[in-house]
Short mmCIF file of C-alpha atoms in Angstrom, two decimals:
data_model
loop_
_atom_site.label_atom_id
_atom_site.label_comp_id
_atom_site.label_asym_id
_atom_site.label_seq_id
_atom_site.Cartn_x
_atom_site.Cartn_y
_atom_site.Cartn_z
CA MET A 1 103.89 132.29 128.68
CA GLY A 2 105.72 134.39 131.22
CA SER A 3 108.70 136.41 129.97
CA SER A 4 110.86 134.12 132.52
CA ASP A 5 109.33 130.73 131.50
CA THR A 6 111.53 128.16 129.55
CA THR A 7 110.24 126.25 126.61
CA VAL A 8 110.89 122.60 127.07
CA LEU A 9 110.09 119.88 124.51
CA ILE A 10 109.37 116.39 126.06
CA THR A 11 109.47 113.25 123.82
CA VAL A 12 108.13 109.95 125.36
CA THR A 13 108.57 106.64 123.57
CA GLY A 14 108.12 103.11 124.04
CA PRO A 15 105.43 100.52 123.98
CA ASP A 16 101.95 101.99 123.72
CA LYS A 17 99.69 101.35 126.82
CA PRO A 18 96.84 102.96 128.77
CA GLY A 19 97.68 105.81 131.38
CA VAL A 20 100.89 106.99 129.47
CA THR A 21 99.56 110.40 128.62
CA SER A 22 97.48 110.62 131.99
CA VAL A 23 100.87 110.04 133.94
CA LEU A 24 102.80 112.48 131.91
CA LEU A 25 100.21 115.23 132.36
CA THR A 26 99.76 114.63 135.90
CA ALA A 27 103.72 115.27 136.43
CA LEU A 28 103.54 118.25 134.25
CA ALA A 29 100.49 119.64 136.03
CA ARG A 30 102.39 119.50 139.28
CA ASN A 31 104.77 121.89 137.87
CA GLY A 32 102.33 124.52 136.76
CA VAL A 33 103.36 124.37 132.87
CA SER A 34 101.51 125.42 130.08
CA LEU A 35 100.89 123.33 127.06
CA LEU A 36 101.83 124.80 123.64
CA ASP A 37 101.64 121.64 121.36
CA VAL A 38 100.92 117.84 121.48
CA GLU A 39 101.52 115.28 118.82
CA GLN A 40 101.23 111.58 119.44
CA VAL A 41 101.67 108.62 116.92
CA VAL A 42 101.33 104.84 117.41
CA ILE A 43 103.05 102.43 114.84
CA ARG A 44 102.55 98.63 115.43
CA GLY A 45 102.25 99.18 119.23
CA ARG A 46 105.09 101.42 119.73
CA LEU A 47 104.21 105.02 121.08
CA THR A 48 105.83 108.44 120.10
CA LEU A 49 104.50 111.50 122.28
CA GLY A 50 105.65 114.77 121.89
CA VAL A 51 104.90 117.54 124.35
CA LEU A 52 106.20 121.22 124.01
CA VAL A 53 105.34 123.02 127.25
CA SER A 54 105.93 126.61 128.64
CA CYS A 55 107.88 125.83 132.09
CA PRO A 56 107.79 128.50 134.83
CA VAL A 57 109.98 126.37 137.30
CA ASP A 58 113.54 124.83 137.04
CA PRO A 59 113.38 122.71 133.99
CA GLU A 60 116.10 120.36 135.03
CA ARG A 61 113.79 119.65 138.13
CA LEU A 62 111.01 118.91 135.92
CA GLN A 63 113.13 116.69 133.90
CA ASP A 64 114.10 114.94 136.81
CA GLN A 65 110.48 114.25 137.78
CA LEU A 66 109.23 113.16 134.27
CA GLU A 67 112.14 110.47 134.04
CA ASP A 68 111.03 109.11 137.53
CA ALA A 69 107.37 109.35 136.63
CA MET A 70 107.60 107.64 132.83
CA ALA A 71 110.03 104.90 134.34
CA THR A 72 107.01 103.40 136.45
CA LEU A 73 105.56 102.68 133.00
CA GLY A 74 108.67 101.60 131.34
CA MET A 75 108.72 104.40 129.08
CA ASN A 76 111.63 106.38 127.79
CA VAL A 77 111.77 110.18 127.92
CA ASP A 78 113.90 112.80 126.15
CA VAL A 79 113.70 116.40 127.34
CA GLU A 80 114.98 119.38 125.28
CA ILE A 81 115.34 122.57 127.36
CA GLY A 82 115.24 125.98 125.42
CA ALA A 83 113.43 124.41 122.59
CA ASP A 84 112.25 127.08 119.85
CA PRO A 85 108.55 127.22 119.98
CA ALA A 86 108.40 128.37 116.40
CA ALA A 87 110.74 125.64 115.09
CA GLY A 88 108.94 123.13 112.83
CA ALA A 89 105.71 125.14 113.08
CA ARG A 90 104.30 124.79 109.87
CA HIS A 91 100.70 124.95 107.78
CA SER A 92 100.98 122.11 105.39
CA THR A 93 100.00 123.11 102.00
CA HIS A 94 99.44 119.73 100.24
CA ALA A 95 98.79 116.00 100.94
CA VAL A 96 100.79 113.33 99.01
CA VAL A 97 99.22 109.98 98.71
CA VAL A 98 101.35 107.04 97.72
CA LEU A 99 99.77 103.70 96.96
CA GLY A 100 101.43 100.46 95.89
CA ASN A 101 101.24 96.71 96.05
CA PRO A 102 103.69 96.73 97.93
CA VAL A 103 105.38 100.26 98.45
CA THR A 104 108.76 99.20 98.75
CA ALA A 105 111.44 101.16 100.72
CA ARG A 106 113.17 101.88 97.29
CA ALA A 107 110.00 103.40 95.94
CA PHE A 108 109.20 105.61 99.09
CA GLY A 109 113.01 106.48 99.33
CA VAL A 110 112.84 108.05 95.82
CA VAL A 111 109.71 109.77 96.68
CA ALA A 112 111.47 111.40 99.72
CA ARG A 113 114.26 112.25 97.75
CA THR A 114 112.22 113.99 94.96
CA LEU A 115 110.29 116.15 97.42
CA ALA A 116 113.72 117.14 99.25
CA ALA A 117 115.30 117.97 95.93
CA GLN A 118 112.28 120.32 95.43
CA GLY A 119 112.45 121.82 98.73
CA VAL A 120 109.27 120.16 99.95
CA ASN A 121 109.31 119.56 103.57
CA ILE A 122 107.45 116.33 104.96
CA ASP A 123 105.58 117.45 108.07
CA ALA A 124 104.03 114.19 108.88
CA ILE A 125 103.12 110.67 107.61
CA ARG A 126 100.53 108.30 108.40
CA GLY A 127 99.26 104.93 107.04
CA VAL A 128 95.99 105.10 105.07
CA ALA A 129 95.62 101.50 103.98
CA ASP A 130 97.20 98.04 104.06
CA TYR A 131 94.38 96.24 101.63
CA PRO A 132 93.96 95.88 98.86
CA VAL A 133 96.86 98.01 98.51
CA THR A 134 99.47 99.87 100.80
CA GLY A 135 98.75 103.49 101.16
CA LEU A 136 100.94 106.23 102.88
CA GLU A 137 99.69 109.79 103.11
CA LEU A 138 102.41 112.53 103.64
CA THR A 139 101.33 116.07 104.72
CA VAL A 140 103.86 118.37 103.08
CA THR A 141 104.74 122.13 102.73
CA VAL A 142 105.61 123.28 99.29
CA PRO A 143 107.79 126.22 98.63
CA GLY A 144 105.55 129.35 97.84
CA SER A 145 106.88 129.83 94.11
CA ALA A 146 104.13 130.00 91.29
CA ASP A 147 105.32 126.86 89.65
CA ALA A 148 106.44 124.67 92.69
CA GLU A 149 103.18 122.67 92.57
CA SER A 150 103.38 122.15 88.89
CA LEU A 151 106.95 120.85 89.23
CA LEU A 152 106.09 118.66 92.14
CA ARG A 153 103.22 117.12 90.26
CA THR A 154 105.57 116.32 87.40
CA GLY A 155 108.46 114.95 89.28
CA LEU A 156 106.31 112.57 91.36
CA ALA A 157 104.43 111.33 88.14
CA GLU A 158 107.86 110.35 86.87
CA VAL A 159 108.55 108.77 90.11
CA ALA A 160 105.14 106.77 89.88
CA ALA A 161 105.92 105.46 86.34
CA ARG A 162 109.36 104.56 87.37
CA GLU A 163 108.75 102.87 90.60
CA ASN A 164 105.23 101.28 89.79
CA VAL A 165 103.25 102.98 92.62
CA ASP A 166 100.31 105.55 92.35
CA ILE A 167 101.09 109.02 93.58
CA ALA A 168 98.50 111.72 94.26
CA VAL A 169 99.11 115.42 95.26
CA GLU A 170 96.30 117.47 96.47
CA ARG A 171 95.83 120.67 98.09
CA ALA A 172 95.69 120.32 101.91
CA GLY A 173 93.02 122.07 104.33
CA LEU A 174 89.39 122.72 103.94
CA ALA A 175 89.37 122.23 100.15
CA ARG A 176 90.33 118.29 100.27
CA ARG A 177 87.98 117.81 103.00
CA ALA A 178 85.01 119.59 101.40
CA LYS A 179 84.28 117.45 98.42
CA ARG A 180 80.42 116.57 98.19
CA LEU A 181 79.66 114.96 94.75
CA ILE A 182 81.48 112.30 92.79
CA VAL A 183 80.66 110.92 89.54
CA PHE A 184 82.01 107.55 87.66
CA ASP A 185 82.10 106.74 84.45
CA VAL A 186 80.67 103.25 84.05
CA ASP A 187 82.48 100.91 81.49
CA SER A 188 85.88 99.65 82.77
CA THR A 189 85.57 102.15 85.88
CA LEU A 190 82.62 101.28 87.80
CA ILE A 191 82.27 98.06 86.20
CA GLN A 192 84.83 95.51 84.65
CA GLY A 193 84.76 95.41 80.78
CA GLU A 194 82.54 97.09 78.16
CA VAL A 195 78.86 96.76 77.75
CA ILE A 196 78.95 97.47 74.20
CA GLU A 197 81.41 94.62 73.69
CA MET A 198 79.44 92.23 75.66
CA LEU A 199 76.16 93.10 73.55
CA ALA A 200 78.18 92.67 70.26
CA ALA A 201 79.18 89.17 71.38
CA HIS A 202 75.62 88.31 71.06
CA ALA A 203 75.64 89.53 67.55
CA GLY A 204 78.82 87.64 66.61
CA VAL A 205 80.83 91.12 66.01
CA GLU A 206 82.79 91.57 69.34
CA ASP A 207 86.16 91.66 68.13
CA GLU A 208 85.08 94.51 65.62
CA VAL A 209 83.36 96.38 68.24
CA ARG A 210 86.24 95.90 70.64
CA ALA A 211 88.61 97.60 68.07
CA VAL A 212 86.29 100.53 67.55
CA THR A 213 85.92 100.96 71.20
CA GLU A 214 89.59 100.89 72.02
CA ALA A 215 90.26 103.63 69.31
CA ALA A 216 87.52 105.83 70.80
CA MET A 217 88.82 105.55 74.11
CA ARG A 218 92.43 106.55 73.05
CA GLY A 219 91.01 109.59 71.58
CA GLU A 220 91.58 108.51 67.91
CA LEU A 221 87.80 108.49 66.86
CA ASP A 222 85.03 110.89 67.08
CA PHE A 223 83.09 109.33 70.36
CA ALA A 224 79.50 109.91 68.93
CA GLU A 225 80.14 108.78 65.44
CA SER A 226 82.23 105.68 66.81
CA LEU A 227 79.10 105.00 68.89
CA ARG A 228 76.57 105.05 66.07
CA GLN A 229 78.81 102.67 64.18
CA ARG A 230 79.12 100.25 66.93
CA VAL A 231 75.42 100.44 67.75
CA ALA A 232 74.43 99.93 64.23
CA THR A 233 76.09 96.43 64.52
CA LEU A 234 73.32 95.55 67.06
CA ALA A 235 70.35 95.93 64.92
CA GLY A 236 68.17 92.83 65.02
CA LEU A 237 69.17 91.57 68.51
CA ASP A 238 66.32 90.64 70.79
CA GLN A 239 65.64 92.96 73.79
CA SER A 240 66.11 90.07 76.17
CA VAL A 241 70.00 90.24 75.41
CA ILE A 242 70.11 93.48 77.47
CA ASP A 243 68.75 91.90 80.41
CA GLU A 244 71.31 88.87 79.89
CA VAL A 245 73.99 91.32 79.79
CA ALA A 246 72.93 93.33 82.68
CA GLU A 247 73.05 90.23 84.96
CA ARG A 248 76.52 89.52 83.76
CA ILE A 249 77.98 92.69 84.84
CA ALA A 250 80.94 92.39 87.35
CA LEU A 251 81.66 95.39 89.39
CA THR A 252 85.28 96.64 89.54
CA PRO A 253 86.96 95.49 92.78
CA GLY A 254 85.98 97.86 95.71
CA ALA A 255 83.07 99.65 93.80
CA ARG A 256 80.56 98.61 96.53
CA THR A 257 82.76 99.65 99.27
CA THR A 258 83.54 103.04 97.50
CA ILE A 259 79.94 104.10 96.98
CA ARG A 260 78.97 102.71 100.52
CA THR A 261 81.45 104.73 102.23
CA LEU A 262 81.10 107.84 100.26
CA ARG A 263 77.22 107.78 101.04
CA ARG A 264 78.17 107.36 104.67
CA LEU A 265 80.24 110.68 104.24
CA GLY A 266 77.25 112.61 102.71
CA PHE A 267 78.34 112.42 99.33
CA ARG A 268 75.88 112.53 96.31
CA CYS A 269 76.90 109.72 93.93
CA GLY A 270 76.13 109.34 90.41
CA VAL A 271 77.30 107.88 86.94
CA VAL A 272 77.73 109.65 83.58
CA SER A 273 78.23 107.08 80.88
CA GLY A 274 78.67 106.96 77.08
CA GLY A 275 77.03 103.36 77.71
CA PHE A 276 73.45 102.36 77.80
CA ARG A 277 70.54 103.43 80.25
CA GLN A 278 68.62 100.09 80.07
CA VAL A 279 71.82 98.29 81.34
CA ILE A 280 72.96 100.79 83.87
CA GLU A 281 69.97 101.86 85.59
CA PRO A 282 69.04 98.48 87.47
CA LEU A 283 72.94 98.68 88.81
CA ALA A 284 72.30 102.34 89.93
CA HIS A 285 69.14 101.35 91.64
CA GLU A 286 70.90 98.57 93.65
CA LEU A 287 73.80 100.81 94.42
CA GLU A 288 71.41 103.61 95.48
CA LEU A 289 73.07 106.19 93.11
CA ASP A 290 71.54 109.64 92.98
CA PHE A 291 71.94 110.46 89.34
CA VAL A 292 72.36 108.60 86.07
CA GLN A 293 73.16 109.89 82.70
CA ALA A 294 73.87 107.64 79.87
CA ASN A 295 72.68 106.67 76.23
CA THR A 296 69.22 104.94 75.24
CA LEU A 297 69.06 102.01 72.81
CA GLU A 298 66.22 102.20 70.61
CA VAL A 299 63.89 99.24 70.77
CA ILE A 300 60.93 98.58 68.42
CA ASP A 301 58.64 95.44 68.59
CA GLY A 302 61.31 93.79 71.00
CA LYS A 303 64.23 94.27 68.84
CA LEU A 304 67.20 96.52 69.19
CA THR A 305 67.14 98.90 65.76
CA GLY A 306 70.90 99.56 65.89
CA LYS A 307 70.19 103.48 66.77
CA VAL A 308 70.20 105.29 70.02
CA ILE A 309 67.44 107.63 71.11
CA GLY A 310 68.00 111.44 71.72
CA GLU A 311 71.39 113.15 72.24
CA ILE A 312 74.36 111.12 72.53
CA VAL A 313 76.24 111.39 75.91
CA ASP A 314 79.52 112.21 74.59
CA ARG A 315 82.84 113.82 75.87
CA GLU A 316 81.25 117.35 76.09
CA ALA A 317 77.93 116.00 77.25
CA LYS A 318 79.68 114.27 80.35
CA ALA A 319 80.91 117.61 81.57
CA VAL A 320 77.60 119.25 80.98
CA ALA A 321 75.89 116.37 83.04
CA LEU A 322 78.32 116.70 86.00
CA ARG A 323 77.75 120.55 85.96
CA ARG A 324 74.00 120.00 85.84
CA PHE A 325 74.13 117.52 88.89
CA ALA A 326 76.20 120.01 90.51
CA GLY A 327 73.71 122.96 90.18
CA GLU A 328 70.69 120.70 91.25
CA THR A 329 72.37 119.75 94.54
CA GLY A 330 73.81 123.22 95.23
CA VAL A 331 77.33 121.81 95.17
CA PRO A 332 80.18 124.31 93.87
CA MET A 333 82.27 122.47 91.01
CA GLU A 334 85.34 122.88 93.13
CA GLN A 335 83.71 120.39 95.41
CA THR A 336 83.26 117.83 92.94
CA VAL A 337 85.10 114.60 91.86
CA ALA A 338 85.04 112.64 88.43
CA VAL A 339 86.49 109.25 87.79
CA GLY A 340 86.93 107.95 84.42
CA ASP A 341 89.29 105.96 82.23
CA GLY A 342 88.87 107.12 78.50
CA ALA A 343 89.46 110.06 76.23
CA ASN A 344 85.83 110.89 76.55
CA ASP A 345 86.05 111.57 79.98
CA ILE A 346 88.63 114.26 79.60
CA ASP A 347 86.14 117.21 79.74
CA MET A 348 84.34 115.84 82.72
CA LEU A 349 87.62 115.36 84.73
CA ASN A 350 88.83 118.83 83.71
CA ALA A 351 85.60 120.42 84.68
CA ALA A 352 85.70 118.53 88.40
CA GLY A 353 87.46 119.89 91.46
CA LEU A 354 89.22 116.71 91.50
CA GLY A 355 89.73 114.55 88.25
CA ILE A 356 90.83 110.91 88.91
CA ALA A 357 92.01 108.69 85.95
CA PHE A 358 91.41 105.09 86.76
CA ASN A 359 93.40 102.40 84.91
CA ALA A 360 93.03 105.18 82.06
CA LYS A 361 94.18 105.65 78.49
CA PRO A 362 97.21 107.84 78.03
CA ALA A 363 95.13 110.76 76.75
CA LEU A 364 93.20 110.96 80.08
CA ARG A 365 96.01 110.52 82.30
CA GLU A 366 97.88 113.26 80.82
CA VAL A 367 95.32 115.85 81.87
CA ALA A 368 93.74 114.20 85.22
CA ASP A 369 94.90 115.45 88.44
CA THR A 370 95.55 111.90 89.85
CA ALA A 371 96.20 108.63 88.12
CA LEU A 372 95.42 105.20 89.52
CA ASN A 373 96.80 102.23 88.02
CA HIS A 374 95.94 99.48 90.55
CA PRO A 375 92.80 97.73 89.80
CA TYR A 376 90.74 98.48 93.10
CA LEU A 377 88.29 101.39 93.16
CA ASP A 378 88.39 101.94 96.70
CA ALA A 379 91.79 103.55 95.98
CA VAL A 380 89.54 106.63 95.34
CA LEU A 381 88.89 106.75 99.14
CA PHE A 382 92.53 106.90 100.01
CA ILE A 383 93.06 109.76 97.55
CA LEU A 384 90.28 111.59 99.55
CA GLY A 385 91.61 110.88 102.91
CA VAL A 386 89.58 108.26 103.88
CA THR A 387 91.69 105.35 105.60
CA ARG A 388 91.00 101.53 105.33
CA ASP A 389 90.60 101.46 109.25
CA GLU A 390 87.94 103.90 109.09
CA VAL A 391 85.96 101.95 106.18
CA GLU A 392 86.12 98.93 108.40
CA ALA A 393 85.32 100.22 111.40
CA ALA A 394 82.17 101.77 109.81
CA ASP A 395 81.17 98.33 108.11
CA ALA A 396 81.66 96.79 111.48
CA ARG A 397 78.95 99.24 113.14
CA ASP A 398 76.75 98.37 110.29
CA GLY A 399 77.20 94.54 110.90
CA LEU A 400 79.27 94.01 107.69
CA LEU A 401 82.14 91.35 107.91
CA ARG A 402 85.72 93.02 107.74
CA ARG A 403 87.70 92.42 104.77
CA VAL A 404 84.92 90.22 103.07
CA PRO A 405 85.42 90.85 99.39
CA LEU A 406 81.75 91.74 98.87
CA ASP A 407 82.56 93.31 95.50
CA ARG A 408 85.91 91.64 94.31
#
């Protein structure tokens, strides 16, 4: 940029169509300008294209030429002469994802006001999903004070609870895009319901077992002891019951989409469960998972003994398993993600680079990095910055029908 050059900001708006950028840049090239910045967005067929240039010629003459050129395409053009090239130049620090069904104008307005009240600037907004929930991603710049991020998370968590939306806050940049390993809890996370309750139904003790399970998931009971207590009620069941229950498992809506997409992205995917390996392994094989850690029911002479074999996969063991999977694959812990719903997932989510509470009990929501309360597991993708359009485009390339509820 020469010392005599003038900085000019050109904003073109109108219906999106082929050739707009080409016509604009041709007009700029005739005047020997240098590009300093370019940004474009299309919303429902309406284009906004901004170009910041360094102009070595009379900027008013440039403006006349641009207006004539863009008029041939029916586009509007606004020219700001002497624009400050440093104004608005930011390095966004965080991504804020808002999910809802729907996201109302009121809810989004409260989000925006909360950000403004904390001195957080919204640098860009894009839609990441319109199905099965609406998702909006904001890239923002958070003030540099030590407690700014904590205050932001607290403020937005209060908004989420009040306005019936899910809001996730993540640090922007390479750290967000570098996640490479993800583990899921199984019961009430990857699948609907609790396997042990399905087994207990065959023994006629479903209500009793459900009450113990719910207390354990709330963190009111020691998980290992509660598991022994519940498994004891299964003594005498025929081994065939395990296969019957495995065949009745219903995946959580969006589970196949989530696993399929993450594998395309190069993620290593696994499950860490306080449930039972005999039920989970066929599902893990079907989903092509890389890791399985779960308890093993003891079977003797074709009957369940009411005991588990080996060390119980409890709260502490889940975190140990995540660290082991990460070590085996050479993935740093900050590049891991864990998703769960109960108090026995607390250590695992705390250990992961990103811990996501999925329709979780309060004890887990309080410590998780992000809480999702809509019943669709593919919301995890949107938190990671993957858009619905990207998912559908990949499915279309692989010959899968778009928006078919394969796992809903």
